[in-house]
Coordinates of C-alpha atoms in Angstrom, one line a residue:
H14 CA -162.8 92.9 33.9
D15 CA -161.3 92.9 37.4
A16 CA -161.0 89.8 39.5
S17 CA -163.5 91.0 42.1
G18 CA -166.2 91.3 39.4
R19 CA -165.7 87.8 38.0
P20 CA -167.3 86.0 41.0
H21 CA -170.2 88.4 40.9
R22 CA -170.8 87.7 37.2
E23 CA -170.5 84.0 37.8
Y24 CA -173.0 84.1 40.6
L25 CA -175.5 86.0 38.5
A26 CA -175.2 83.3 35.8
S27 CA -175.4 80.3 38.0
P28 CA -178.7 78.3 38.2
E29 CA -177.5 76.8 41.6
I30 CA -176.9 80.2 43.1
A31 CA -180.2 81.5 41.7
K32 CA -181.9 79.0 44.1
R33 CA -180.4 81.0 47.0
G34 CA -182.3 84.1 46.0
T35 CA -181.7 87.6 47.4
T36 CA -182.4 89.4 50.6
I37 CA -182.1 92.8 52.1
T38 CA -179.0 93.2 54.3
R39 CA -177.3 96.1 56.2
G40 CA -174.3 93.8 57.0
F41 CA -171.9 95.1 54.4
S42 CA -172.4 98.9 54.5
G43 CA -174.8 99.8 57.2
R44 CA -177.4 100.7 54.6
P45 CA -180.1 98.4 53.4
A46 CA -179.3 96.8 50.0
R47 CA -180.5 93.7 48.2
G48 CA -177.8 91.1 47.6
I49 CA -177.5 87.4 46.6
V50 CA -177.5 85.3 49.8
N51 CA -174.0 84.3 50.7
K52 CA -172.1 83.1 53.8
F53 CA -171.5 86.7 55.0
I54 CA -175.1 87.7 54.7
E55 CA -176.2 84.6 56.5
A56 CA -173.6 85.2 59.3
M57 CA -174.8 88.8 59.7
A58 CA -178.5 88.0 59.9
N59 CA -179.9 89.4 63.2
Q60 CA -176.5 90.8 64.2
P61 CA -175.9 94.3 65.3
V62 CA -174.7 96.6 62.5
M63 CA -173.0 100.0 62.8
P64 CA -174.4 102.9 60.8
F65 CA -173.0 103.8 57.4
P66 CA -170.1 104.6 56.9
L67 CA -168.7 102.8 59.9
Q68 CA -170.0 99.4 58.9
N69 CA -168.9 99.9 55.3
T70 CA -165.4 100.8 56.5
A71 CA -165.3 97.9 59.0
T72 CA -166.1 95.4 56.2
G73 CA -164.0 97.0 53.5
Q74 CA -160.9 94.9 54.1
L75 CA -162.9 91.7 54.2
R76 CA -164.5 92.5 50.9
K77 CA -161.2 93.6 49.4
E78 CA -159.5 90.3 50.4
A79 CA -162.4 88.2 49.3
G80 CA -162.3 90.0 45.9
A81 CA -158.6 89.3 45.6
R82 CA -159.2 85.6 46.2
G83 CA -162.2 85.4 44.0
D84 CA -164.3 84.4 47.0
A85 CA -167.9 85.6 46.4
E86 CA -169.1 84.3 49.8
Y87 CA -167.6 87.4 51.5
Q88 CA -168.3 90.0 48.8
S89 CA -171.3 92.2 48.4
L90 CA -173.2 90.7 45.5
W91 CA -175.9 93.3 44.8
A92 CA -178.7 92.0 42.6
G93 CA -182.4 92.4 42.1
T94 CA -185.0 89.8 42.8
N95 CA -185.0 88.5 39.2
F96 CA -181.2 88.2 38.8
A97 CA -181.6 84.6 37.5
K98 CA -182.9 86.1 34.3
C99 CA -179.6 87.9 33.6
R100 CA -178.0 87.3 30.2
S101 CA -174.3 87.5 29.3
L102 CA -174.5 88.7 25.7
P103 CA -172.7 91.3 23.6
A104 CA -174.8 94.5 23.6
A105 CA -175.9 94.3 20.0
E106 CA -177.1 90.7 20.4
L107 CA -178.9 91.6 23.6
I108 CA -180.8 94.4 21.9
H109 CA -181.7 92.2 19.0
T110 CA -182.9 89.5 21.4
L111 CA -184.9 91.9 23.4
M112 CA -186.5 93.4 20.3
A113 CA -187.5 89.9 19.1
E114 CA -189.0 89.1 22.5
L115 CA -190.9 92.4 22.5
Q116 CA -192.3 91.6 19.0
E117 CA -193.3 88.1 20.2
A118 CA -195.0 89.4 23.3
R119 CA -196.9 92.0 21.3
G120 CA -198.0 89.3 18.8
A121 CA -199.2 87.1 21.7
R122 CA -201.5 89.9 22.9
L123 CA -203.3 90.3 19.6

């Protein structure tokens, strides 16, 4: 795993970060995308944004430097609204867990 991905994975797994939630931003790329709220997203709220790919190019060096430092506050941390339910498991264990949960859910409906 590369260093720039580590902060993203850590944020996905953090109960404290989950409290921040997600929002739609155009600040990183110029296109709307849902990301975990961080300092960059907050700073870009209600600021003018250039269209894609200009905004993406303009923020590229910032994101690269933040990734090299492991600073998730200035990286694009794309995530869905339920990212707090993410699990860090080996694939086989995840499939086994999901199958057990499906069986449990089906049994609860009967």
